[in-house]
Amino acid sequence: MAEGLARVTSAGVPIEFDGETVLLPPLSLQDYGVIEQHILSKRPNPLKAVKEVLEGLDVEVQKHLLELAYQDMKSGSTATAAELVRFTNSTDGISMVLWLGFRKTQPGRWTLDQIQEIIGKLDASEVQKYIEASGQASGTDELGNSIGQTSASAK
């Protein structure tokens, strides 16, 4: 009777964290927005970076570098899917994913700093289990979601 309901209903995944069994819900659009904002906040400002190296360069080279930096700045207001995946598959990223989820299911239980400290003490295989659970909860793992498998799993 319940075939496929976990994915369709965004039921989340029970996981063991910090000695407790807790529910890790799927990431929402707002959660992805928070993650994207974090990624963007870590990017250097291209104009500032170029201005630091302009002195002594030919005027035409300066103009060209400034134009490239300006174009980069205009197009840099979003994070790519690859950037999101790279970040969420890192220890800092999975810490943020867990924090975003636990804010919904365990409000006030852990701060982002506390989660980062706990995750920082784990070995790579333990961190990978959380990354996989997050993918399962959000329907971004190999099994896909209610509309089918992810493109990576269909290959």
GROMACS .gro file of N, CA, C and O in nm, residues 2-119:
model
  472
    2ALA      N    1   0.199   0.125   0.070
    2ALA     CA    2   0.278   0.247   0.085
    2ALA      C    3   0.387   0.258  -0.022
    2ALA      O    4   0.477   0.338  -0.008
    3GLU      N    5   0.380   0.183  -0.127
    3GLU     CA    6   0.485   0.182  -0.228
    3GLU      C    7   0.506   0.322  -0.288
    3GLU      O    8   0.418   0.380  -0.349
    4GLY      N    9   0.626   0.375  -0.269
    4GLY     CA   10   0.661   0.504  -0.325
    4GLY      C   11   0.616   0.625  -0.247
    4GLY      O   12   0.647   0.738  -0.285
    5LEU      N   13   0.543   0.608  -0.138
    5LEU     CA   14   0.493   0.723  -0.063
    5LEU      C   15   0.603   0.805   0.003
    5LEU      O   16   0.590   0.927   0.016
    6ALA      N   17   0.711   0.741   0.043
    6ALA     CA   18   0.818   0.814   0.112
    6ALA      C   19   0.871   0.927   0.025
    6ALA      O   20   0.895   1.038   0.074
    7ARG      N   21   0.888   0.901  -0.102
    7ARG     CA   22   0.942   1.003  -0.193
    7ARG      C   23   0.837   1.108  -0.227
    7ARG      O   24   0.864   1.226  -0.229
    8VAL      N   25   0.716   1.063  -0.255
    8VAL     CA   26   0.610   1.156  -0.296
    8VAL      C   27   0.573   1.251  -0.182
    8VAL      O   28   0.545   1.368  -0.204
    9THR      N   29   0.573   1.201  -0.061
    9THR     CA   30   0.529   1.283   0.053
    9THR      C   31   0.644   1.357   0.122
    9THR      O   32   0.621   1.425   0.222
   10SER      N   33   0.766   1.344   0.070
   10SER     CA   34   0.882   1.409   0.132
   10SER      C   35   0.892   1.373   0.280
   10SER      O   36   0.906   1.458   0.366
   11ALA      N   37   0.884   1.243   0.306
   11ALA     CA   38   0.874   1.194   0.443
   11ALA      C   39   0.999   1.215   0.527
   11ALA      O   40   0.993   1.216   0.648
   12GLY      N   41   1.113   1.231   0.466
   12GLY     CA   42   1.236   1.242   0.543
   12GLY      C   43   1.291   1.104   0.576
   12GLY      O   44   1.230   1.002   0.546
   13VAL      N   45   1.409   1.103   0.637
   13VAL     CA   46   1.480   0.980   0.667
   13VAL      C   47   1.522   0.981   0.813
   13VAL      O   48   1.586   1.077   0.858
   14PRO      N   49   1.489   0.876   0.889
   14PRO     CA   50   1.539   0.869   1.027
   14PRO      C   51   1.690   0.838   1.025
   14PRO      O   52   1.734   0.750   0.952
   15ILE      N   53   1.767   0.915   1.101
   15ILE     CA   54   1.911   0.893   1.109
   15ILE      C   55   1.955   0.898   1.255
   15ILE      O   56   1.884   0.952   1.341
   16GLU      N   57   2.070   0.840   1.282
   16GLU     CA   58   2.131   0.852   1.414
   16GLU      C   59   2.226   0.970   1.410
   16GLU      O   60   2.314   0.978   1.324
   17PHE      N   61   2.207   1.065   1.501
   17PHE     CA   62   2.296   1.181   1.507
   17PHE      C   63   2.319   1.218   1.652
   17PHE      O   64   2.224   1.236   1.728
   18ASP      N   65   2.444   1.228   1.690
   18ASP     CA   66   2.482   1.269   1.825
   18ASP      C   67   2.412   1.183   1.931
   18ASP      O   68   2.364   1.233   2.032
   19GLY      N   69   2.403   1.053   1.903
   19GLY     CA   70   2.345   0.958   1.998
   19GLY      C   71   2.193   0.956   2.000
   19GLY      O   72   2.134   0.891   2.085
   20GLU      N   73   2.129   1.025   1.907
   20GLU     CA   74   1.983   1.030   1.902
   20GLU      C   75   1.933   0.987   1.765
   20GLU      O   76   2.001   1.007   1.665
   21THR      N   77   1.813   0.931   1.762
   21THR     CA   78   1.748   0.905   1.635
   21THR      C   79   1.661   1.026   1.603
   21THR      O   80   1.574   1.062   1.682
   22VAL      N   81   1.689   1.089   1.490
   22VAL     CA   82   1.617   1.210   1.451
   22VAL      C   83   1.574   1.197   1.305
   22VAL      O   84   1.630   1.119   1.229
   23LEU      N   85   1.477   1.275   1.267
   23LEU     CA   86   1.427   1.274   1.130
   23LEU      C   87   1.497   1.383   1.051
   23LEU      O   88   1.499   1.500   1.090
   24LEU      N   89   1.557   1.343   0.937
   24LEU     CA   90   1.619   1.439   0.846
   24LEU      C   91   1.522   1.461   0.730
   24LEU      O   92   1.503   1.374   0.646
   25PRO      N   93   1.459   1.578   0.726
   25PRO     CA   94   1.363   1.605   0.619
   25PRO      C   95   1.434   1.643   0.489
   25PRO      O   96   1.553   1.676   0.491
   26PRO      N   97   1.363   1.641   0.378
   26PRO     CA   98   1.424   1.684   0.252
   26PRO      C   99   1.452   1.834   0.255
   26PRO      O  100   1.389   1.909   0.329
   27LEU      N  101   1.547   1.875   0.172
   27LEU     CA  102   1.574   2.017   0.158
   27LEU      C  103   1.458   2.083   0.084
   27LEU      O  104   1.406   2.028  -0.012
   28SER      N  105   1.419   2.200   0.129
   28SER     CA  106   1.315   2.278   0.062
   28SER      C  107   1.381   2.376  -0.035
   28SER      O  108   1.503   2.394  -0.035
   29LEU      N  109   1.300   2.441  -0.116
   29LEU     CA  110   1.354   2.543  -0.206
   29LEU      C  111   1.423   2.654  -0.125
   29LEU      O  112   1.528   2.705  -0.164
   30GLN      N  113   1.364   2.690  -0.013
   30GLN     CA  114   1.426   2.792   0.072
   30GLN      C  115   1.561   2.744   0.124
   30GLN      O  116   1.657   2.821   0.128
   31ASP      N  117   1.571   2.617   0.161
   31ASP     CA  118   1.699   2.562   0.208
   31ASP      C  119   1.804   2.572   0.098
   31ASP      O  120   1.919   2.611   0.123
   32TYR      N  121   1.766   2.535  -0.025
   32TYR     CA  122   1.860   2.547  -0.136
   32TYR      C  123   1.902   2.694  -0.155
   32TYR      O  124   2.016   2.722  -0.189
   33GLY      N  125   1.809   2.785  -0.132
   33GLY     CA  126   1.841   2.928  -0.140
   33GLY      C  127   1.942   2.969  -0.034
   33GLY      O  128   2.035   3.046  -0.062
   34VAL      N  129   1.927   2.919   0.087
   34VAL     CA  130   2.022   2.949   0.195
   34VAL      C  131   2.160   2.895   0.157
   34VAL      O  132   2.262   2.963   0.176
   35ILE      N  133   2.163   2.774   0.104
   35ILE     CA  134   2.291   2.713   0.063
   35ILE      C  135   2.354   2.796  -0.048
   35ILE      O  136   2.474   2.825  -0.045
   36GLU      N  137   2.273   2.836  -0.147
   36GLU     CA  138   2.327   2.916  -0.256
   36GLU      C  139   2.383   3.049  -0.203
   36GLU      O  140   2.492   3.091  -0.244
   37GLN      N  141   2.312   3.114  -0.113
   37GLN     CA  142   2.360   3.240  -0.055
   37GLN      C  143   2.494   3.219   0.015
   37GLN      O  144   2.584   3.304   0.007
   38HIS      N  145   2.507   3.107   0.084
   38HIS     CA  146   2.633   3.077   0.152
   38HIS      C  147   2.747   3.063   0.051
   38HIS      O  148   2.855   3.119   0.069
   39ILE      N  149   2.722   2.987  -0.056
   39ILE     CA  150   2.823   2.969  -0.160
   39ILE      C  151   2.862   3.103  -0.220
   39ILE      O  152   2.981   3.133  -0.237
   40LEU      N  153   2.762   3.185  -0.251
   40LEU     CA  154   2.790   3.316  -0.311
   40LEU      C  155   2.868   3.407  -0.217
   40LEU      O  156   2.953   3.484  -0.261
   41SER      N  157   2.841   3.395  -0.087
   41SER     CA  158   2.911   3.481   0.010
   41SER      C  159   3.060   3.447   0.019
   41SER      O  160   3.139   3.530   0.064
   42LYS      N  161   3.098   3.329  -0.023
   42LYS     CA  162   3.238   3.287  -0.018
   42LYS      C  163   3.315   3.323  -0.144
   42LYS      O  164   3.437   3.308  -0.148
   43ARG      N  165   3.246   3.367  -0.247
   43ARG     CA  166   3.313   3.404  -0.372
   43ARG      C  167   3.381   3.538  -0.357
   43ARG      O  168   3.325   3.631  -0.301
   44PRO      N  169   3.502   3.549  -0.412
   44PRO     CA  170   3.567   3.680  -0.409
   44PRO      C  171   3.500   3.776  -0.507
   44PRO      O  172   3.441   3.732  -0.606
   45ASN      N  173   3.510   3.904  -0.479
   45ASN     CA  174   3.457   4.005  -0.569
   45ASN      C  175   3.557   4.020  -0.685
   45ASN      O  176   3.672   4.059  -0.663
   46PRO      N  177   3.516   3.986  -0.808
   46PRO     CA  178   3.610   3.990  -0.920
   46PRO      C  179   3.670   4.128  -0.946
   46PRO      O  180   3.787   4.139  -0.980
   47LEU      N  181   3.591   4.233  -0.928
   47LEU     CA  182   3.644   4.368  -0.952
   47LEU      C  183   3.753   4.404  -0.851
   47LEU      O  184   3.857   4.460  -0.887
   48LYS      N  185   3.731   4.369  -0.725
   48LYS     CA  186   3.834   4.396  -0.623
   48LYS      C  187   3.960   4.316  -0.651
   48LYS      O  188   4.072   4.367  -0.638
   49ALA      N  189   3.943   4.190  -0.691
   49ALA     CA  190   4.058   4.105  -0.719
   49ALA      C  191   4.140   4.160  -0.836
   49ALA      O  192   4.264   4.163  -0.830
   50VAL      N  193   4.074   4.206  -0.941
   50VAL     CA  194   4.145   4.259  -1.058
   50VAL      C  195   4.212   4.392  -1.024
   50VAL      O  196   4.325   4.418  -1.066
   51LYS      N  197   4.143   4.476  -0.948
   51LYS     CA  198   4.200   4.608  -0.915
   51LYS      C  199   4.334   4.594  -0.842
   51LYS      O  200   4.421   4.679  -0.855
   52GLU      N  201   4.350   4.486  -0.768
   52GLU     CA  202   4.474   4.465  -0.692
   52GLU      C  203   4.594   4.436  -0.782
   52GLU      O  204   4.707   4.450  -0.738
   53VAL      N  205   4.571   4.394  -0.906
   53VAL     CA  206   4.682   4.358  -0.995
   53VAL      C  207   4.696   4.449  -1.116
   53VAL      O  208   4.779   4.425  -1.203
   54LEU      N  209   4.616   4.553  -1.125
   54LEU     CA  210   4.617   4.640  -1.243
   54LEU      C  211   4.740   4.730  -1.253
   54LEU      O  212   4.787   4.759  -1.363
   55GLU      N  213   4.791   4.771  -1.141
   55GLU     CA  214   4.901   4.869  -1.142
   55GLU      C  215   5.020   4.816  -1.221
   55GLU      O  216   5.064   4.703  -1.203
   56GLY      N  217   5.067   4.902  -1.312
   56GLY     CA  218   5.183   4.866  -1.392
   56GLY      C  219   5.151   4.795  -1.521
   56GLY      O  220   5.239   4.773  -1.604
   57LEU      N  221   5.027   4.755  -1.539
   57LEU     CA  222   4.989   4.688  -1.664
   57LEU      C  223   4.954   4.790  -1.771
   57LEU      O  224   4.913   4.902  -1.741
   58ASP      N  225   4.967   4.750  -1.895
   58ASP     CA  226   4.928   4.832  -2.009
   58ASP      C  227   4.781   4.871  -1.995
   58ASP      O  228   4.699   4.791  -1.948
   59VAL      N  229   4.745   4.990  -2.038
   59VAL     CA  230   4.609   5.042  -2.026
   59VAL      C  231   4.508   4.949  -2.096
   59VAL      O  232   4.400   4.924  -2.044
   60GLU      N  233   4.542   4.899  -2.212
   60GLU     CA  234   4.451   4.809  -2.284
   60GLU      C  235   4.430   4.679  -2.208
   60GLU      O  236   4.319   4.625  -2.203
   61VAL      N  237   4.536   4.628  -2.148
   61VAL     CA  238   4.525   4.506  -2.066
   61VAL      C  239   4.438   4.534  -1.944
   61VAL      O  240   4.353   4.453  -1.906
   62GLN      N  241   4.456   4.651  -1.883
   62GLN     CA  242   4.374   4.689  -1.769
   62GLN      C  243   4.226   4.693  -1.807
   62GLN      O  244   4.142   4.638  -1.735
   63LYS      N  245   4.196   4.756  -1.920
   63LYS     CA  246   4.057   4.764  -1.965
   63LYS      C  247   3.999   4.625  -1.988
   63LYS      O  248   3.886   4.597  -1.950
   64HIS      N  249   4.079   4.540  -2.054
   64HIS     CA  250   4.033   4.404  -2.083
   64HIS      C  251   4.004   4.327  -1.953
   64HIS      O  252   3.900   4.262  -1.941
   65LEU      N  253   4.096   4.335  -1.858
   65LEU     CA  254   4.077   4.264  -1.730
   65LEU      C  255   3.956   4.317  -1.654
   65LEU      O  256   3.879   4.239  -1.596
   66LEU      N  257   3.939   4.448  -1.655
   66LEU     CA  258   3.823   4.507  -1.587
   66LEU      C  259   3.692   4.463  -1.654
   66LEU      O  260   3.594   4.434  -1.586
   67GLU      N  261   3.691   4.456  -1.786
   67GLU     CA  262   3.571   4.411  -1.858
   67GLU      C  263   3.540   4.266  -1.824
   67GLU      O  264   3.424   4.230  -1.799
   68LEU      N  265   3.643   4.181  -1.822
   68LEU     CA  266   3.623   4.040  -1.785
   68LEU      C  267   3.570   4.028  -1.642
   68LEU      O  268   3.479   3.949  -1.616
   69ALA      N  269   3.627   4.108  -1.552
   69ALA     CA  270   3.583   4.103  -1.412
   69ALA      C  271   3.439   4.150  -1.400
   69ALA      O  272   3.359   4.092  -1.325
   70TYR      N  273   3.405   4.254  -1.475
   70TYR     CA  274   3.267   4.306  -1.472
   70TYR      C  275   3.170   4.200  -1.524
   70TYR      O  276   3.065   4.177  -1.464
   71GLN      N  277   3.205   4.136  -1.636
   71GLN     CA  278   3.119   4.030  -1.692
   71GLN      C  279   3.105   3.914  -1.593
   71GLN      O  280   2.997   3.860  -1.574
   72ASP      N  281   3.215   3.878  -1.528
   72ASP     CA  282   3.213   3.770  -1.430
   72ASP      C  283   3.123   3.807  -1.312
   72ASP      O  284   3.045   3.725  -1.263
   73MET      N  285   3.131   3.933  -1.270
   73MET     CA  286   3.049   3.979  -1.158
   73MET      C  287   2.901   3.976  -1.194
   73MET      O  288   2.817   3.936  -1.113
   74LYS      N  289   2.868   4.018  -1.316
   74LYS     CA  290   2.728   4.019  -1.360
   74LYS      C  291   2.671   3.878  -1.366
   74LYS      O  292   2.554   3.857  -1.334
   75SER      N  293   2.750   3.783  -1.406
   75SER     CA  294   2.698   3.646  -1.422
   75SER      C  295   2.714   3.563  -1.295
   75SER      O  296   2.666   3.451  -1.289
   76GLY      N  297   2.778   3.618  -1.194
   76GLY     CA  298   2.809   3.541  -1.075
   76GLY      C  299   2.708   3.549  -0.964
   76GLY      O  300   2.740   3.523  -0.848
   77SER      N  301   2.583   3.584  -0.994
   77SER     CA  302   2.485   3.600  -0.887
   77SER      C  303   2.407   3.471  -0.859
   77SER      O  304   2.312   3.473  -0.783
   78THR      N  305   2.449   3.363  -0.921
   78THR     CA  306   2.386   3.233  -0.893
   78THR      C  307   2.494   3.128  -0.877
   78THR      O  308   2.605   3.143  -0.929
   79ALA      N  309   2.461   3.022  -0.809
   79ALA     CA  310   2.551   2.908  -0.798
   79ALA      C  311   2.501   2.801  -0.895
   79ALA      O  312   2.381   2.785  -0.915
   80THR      N  313   2.593   2.730  -0.954
   80THR     CA  314   2.555   2.623  -1.046
   80THR      C  315   2.514   2.498  -0.968
   80THR      O  316   2.546   2.485  -0.849
   81ALA      N  317   2.448   2.407  -1.036
   81ALA     CA  318   2.410   2.280  -0.973
   81ALA      C  319   2.535   2.206  -0.927
   81ALA      O  320   2.537   2.146  -0.819
   82ALA      N  321   2.641   2.211  -1.008
   82ALA     CA  322   2.766   2.144  -0.971
   82ALA      C  323   2.825   2.203  -0.843
   82ALA      O  324   2.875   2.130  -0.757
   83GLU      N  325   2.817   2.335  -0.828
   83GLU     CA  326   2.866   2.400  -0.706
   83GLU      C  327   2.784   2.355  -0.585
   83GLU      O  328   2.840   2.330  -0.477
   84LEU      N  329   2.652   2.348  -0.602
   84LEU     CA  330   2.566   2.303  -0.492
   84LEU      C  331   2.601   2.160  -0.452
   84LEU      O  332   2.610   2.129  -0.332
   85VAL      N  333   2.620   2.073  -0.549
   85VAL     CA  334   2.653   1.933  -0.519
   85VAL      C  335   2.789   1.925  -0.449
   85VAL      O  336   2.803   1.855  -0.348
   86ARG      N  337   2.888   1.996  -0.503
   86ARG     CA  338   3.021   1.995  -0.440
   86ARG      C  339   3.012   2.041  -0.295
   86ARG      O  340   3.071   1.981  -0.206
   87PHE      N  341   2.938   2.149  -0.272
   87PHE     CA  342   2.928   2.201  -0.136
   87PHE      C  343   2.854   2.104  -0.044
   87PHE      O  344   2.902   2.074   0.065
   88THR      N  345   2.737   2.055  -0.086
   88THR     CA  346   2.660   1.968   0.002
   88THR      C  347   2.728   1.833   0.025
   88THR      O  348   2.695   1.764   0.121
   89ASN      N  349   2.824   1.797  -0.059
   89ASN     CA  350   2.900   1.674  -0.039
   89ASN      C  351   3.028   1.695   0.040
   89ASN      O  352   3.107   1.604   0.055
   90SER      N  353   3.046   1.816   0.092
   90SER     CA  354   3.162   1.846   0.177
   90SER      C  355   3.120   1.840   0.324
   90SER      O  356   3.000   1.837   0.356
   91THR      N  357   3.217   1.840   0.413
   91THR     CA  358   3.182   1.837   0.556
   91THR      C  359   3.109   1.965   0.597
   91THR      O  360   3.013   1.959   0.674
   92ASP      N  361   3.154   2.080   0.547
   92ASP     CA  362   3.082   2.205   0.578
   92ASP      C  363   2.941   2.201   0.520
   92ASP      O  364   2.846   2.247   0.583
   93GLY      N  365   2.929   2.148   0.399
   93GLY     CA  366   2.799   2.143   0.333
   93GLY      C  367   2.701   2.051   0.402
   93GLY      O  368   2.585   2.088   0.425
   94ILE      N  369   2.746   1.931   0.437
   94ILE     CA  370   2.652   1.837   0.504
   94ILE      C  371   2.617   1.890   0.643
   94ILE      O  372   2.505   1.870   0.690
   95SER      N  373   2.710   1.963   0.705
   95SER     CA  374   2.676   2.026   0.834
   95SER      C  375   2.562   2.125   0.816
   95SER      O  376   2.467   2.127   0.896
   96MET      N  377   2.569   2.204   0.709
   96MET     CA  378   2.463   2.301   0.684
   96MET      C  379   2.332   2.230   0.649
   96MET      O  380   2.225   2.270   0.696
   97VAL      N  381   2.340   2.124   0.569
   97VAL     CA  382   2.220   2.047   0.533
   97VAL      C  383   2.153   1.991   0.658
   97VAL      O  384   2.031   2.001   0.674
   98LEU      N  385   2.232   1.932   0.747
   98LEU     CA  386   2.176   1.878   0.872
   98LEU      C  387   2.114   1.989   0.956
   98LEU      O  388   2.004   1.974   1.009
   99TRP      N  389   2.184   2.100   0.968
   99TRP     CA  390   2.132   2.213   1.046
   99TRP      C  391   2.000   2.263   0.988
   99TRP      O  392   1.903   2.287   1.063
  100LEU      N  393   1.994   2.279   0.856
  100LEU     CA  394   1.869   2.324   0.793
  100LEU      C  395   1.755   2.226   0.820
  100LEU      O  396   1.642   2.267   0.848
  101GLY      N  397   1.785   2.097   0.813
  101GLY     CA  398   1.682   1.997   0.840
  101GLY      C  399   1.640   1.992   0.986
  101GLY      O  400   1.521   1.988   1.018
  102PHE      N  401   1.739   1.994   1.074
  102PHE     CA  402   1.708   1.984   1.217
  102PHE      C  403   1.636   2.107   1.270
  102PHE      O  404   1.567   2.100   1.371
  103ARG      N  405   1.650   2.221   1.201
  103ARG     CA  406   1.574   2.340   1.242
  103ARG      C  407   1.425   2.312   1.231
  103ARG      O  408   1.345   2.371   1.304
  104LYS      N  409   1.387   2.222   1.140
  104LYS     CA  410   1.246   2.188   1.120
  104LYS      C  411   1.199   2.079   1.216
  104LYS      O  412   1.088   2.085   1.267
  105THR      N  413   1.283   1.978   1.236
  105THR     CA  414   1.240   1.862   1.316
  105THR      C  415   1.287   1.866   1.461
  105THR      O  416   1.229   1.799   1.545
  106GLN      N  417   1.392   1.942   1.488
  106GLN     CA  418   1.448   1.953   1.623
  106GLN      C  419   1.481   2.100   1.652
  106GLN      O  420   1.596   2.134   1.678
  107PRO      N  421   1.382   2.190   1.647
  107PRO     CA  422   1.411   2.333   1.661
  107PRO      C  423   1.490   2.364   1.789
  107PRO      O  424   1.455   2.319   1.897
  108GLY      N  425   1.601   2.437   1.771
  108GLY     CA  426   1.681   2.480   1.885
  108GLY      C  427   1.772   2.374   1.943
  108GLY      O  428   1.847   2.402   2.036
  109ARG      N  429   1.766   2.252   1.892
  109ARG     CA  430   1.844   2.142   1.951
  109ARG      C  431   1.994   2.159   1.925
  109ARG      O  432   2.075   2.139   2.013
  110TRP      N  433   2.033   2.191   1.800
  110TRP     CA  434   2.173   2.208   1.765
  110TRP      C  435   2.192   2.338   1.686
  110TRP      O  436   2.109   2.371   1.602
  111THR      N  437   2.301   2.406   1.712
  111THR     CA  438   2.338   2.520   1.630
  111THR      C  439   2.423   2.469   1.514
  111THR      O  440   2.474   2.355   1.518
  112LEU      N  441   2.443   2.552   1.414
  112LEU     CA  442   2.529   2.514   1.302
  112LEU      C  443   2.670   2.485   1.353
  112LEU      O  444   2.732   2.387   1.311
  113ASP      N  445   2.720   2.567   1.444
  113ASP     CA  446   2.854   2.545   1.500
  113ASP      C  447   2.864   2.410   1.571
  113ASP      O  448   2.964   2.340   1.558
  114GLN      N  449   2.761   2.374   1.646
  114GLN     CA  450   2.763   2.245   1.716
  114GLN      C  451   2.763   2.129   1.617
  114GLN      O  452   2.836   2.031   1.635
  115ILE      N  453   2.683   2.140   1.513
  115ILE     CA  454   2.679   2.034   1.412
  115ILE      C  455   2.813   2.024   1.341
  115ILE      O  456   2.865   1.914   1.319
  116GLN      N  457   2.873   2.139   1.308
  116GLN     CA  458   3.004   2.137   1.242
  116GLN      C  459   3.109   2.070   1.331
  116GLN      O  460   3.194   1.995   1.283
  117GLU      N  461   3.101   2.095   1.459
  117GLU     CA  462   3.196   2.033   1.553
  117GLU      C  463   3.176   1.881   1.557
  117GLU      O  464   3.273   1.805   1.553
  118ILE      N  465   3.052   1.836   1.561
  118ILE     CA  466   3.023   1.692   1.563
  118ILE      C  467   3.069   1.627   1.433
  118ILE      O  468   3.137   1.524   1.434
  119ILE      N  469   3.034   1.686   1.321
  119ILE     CA  470   3.071   1.631   1.190
  119ILE      C  471   3.223   1.632   1.174
  119ILE      O  472   3.281   1.538   1.118
   0.00000   0.00000   0.00000
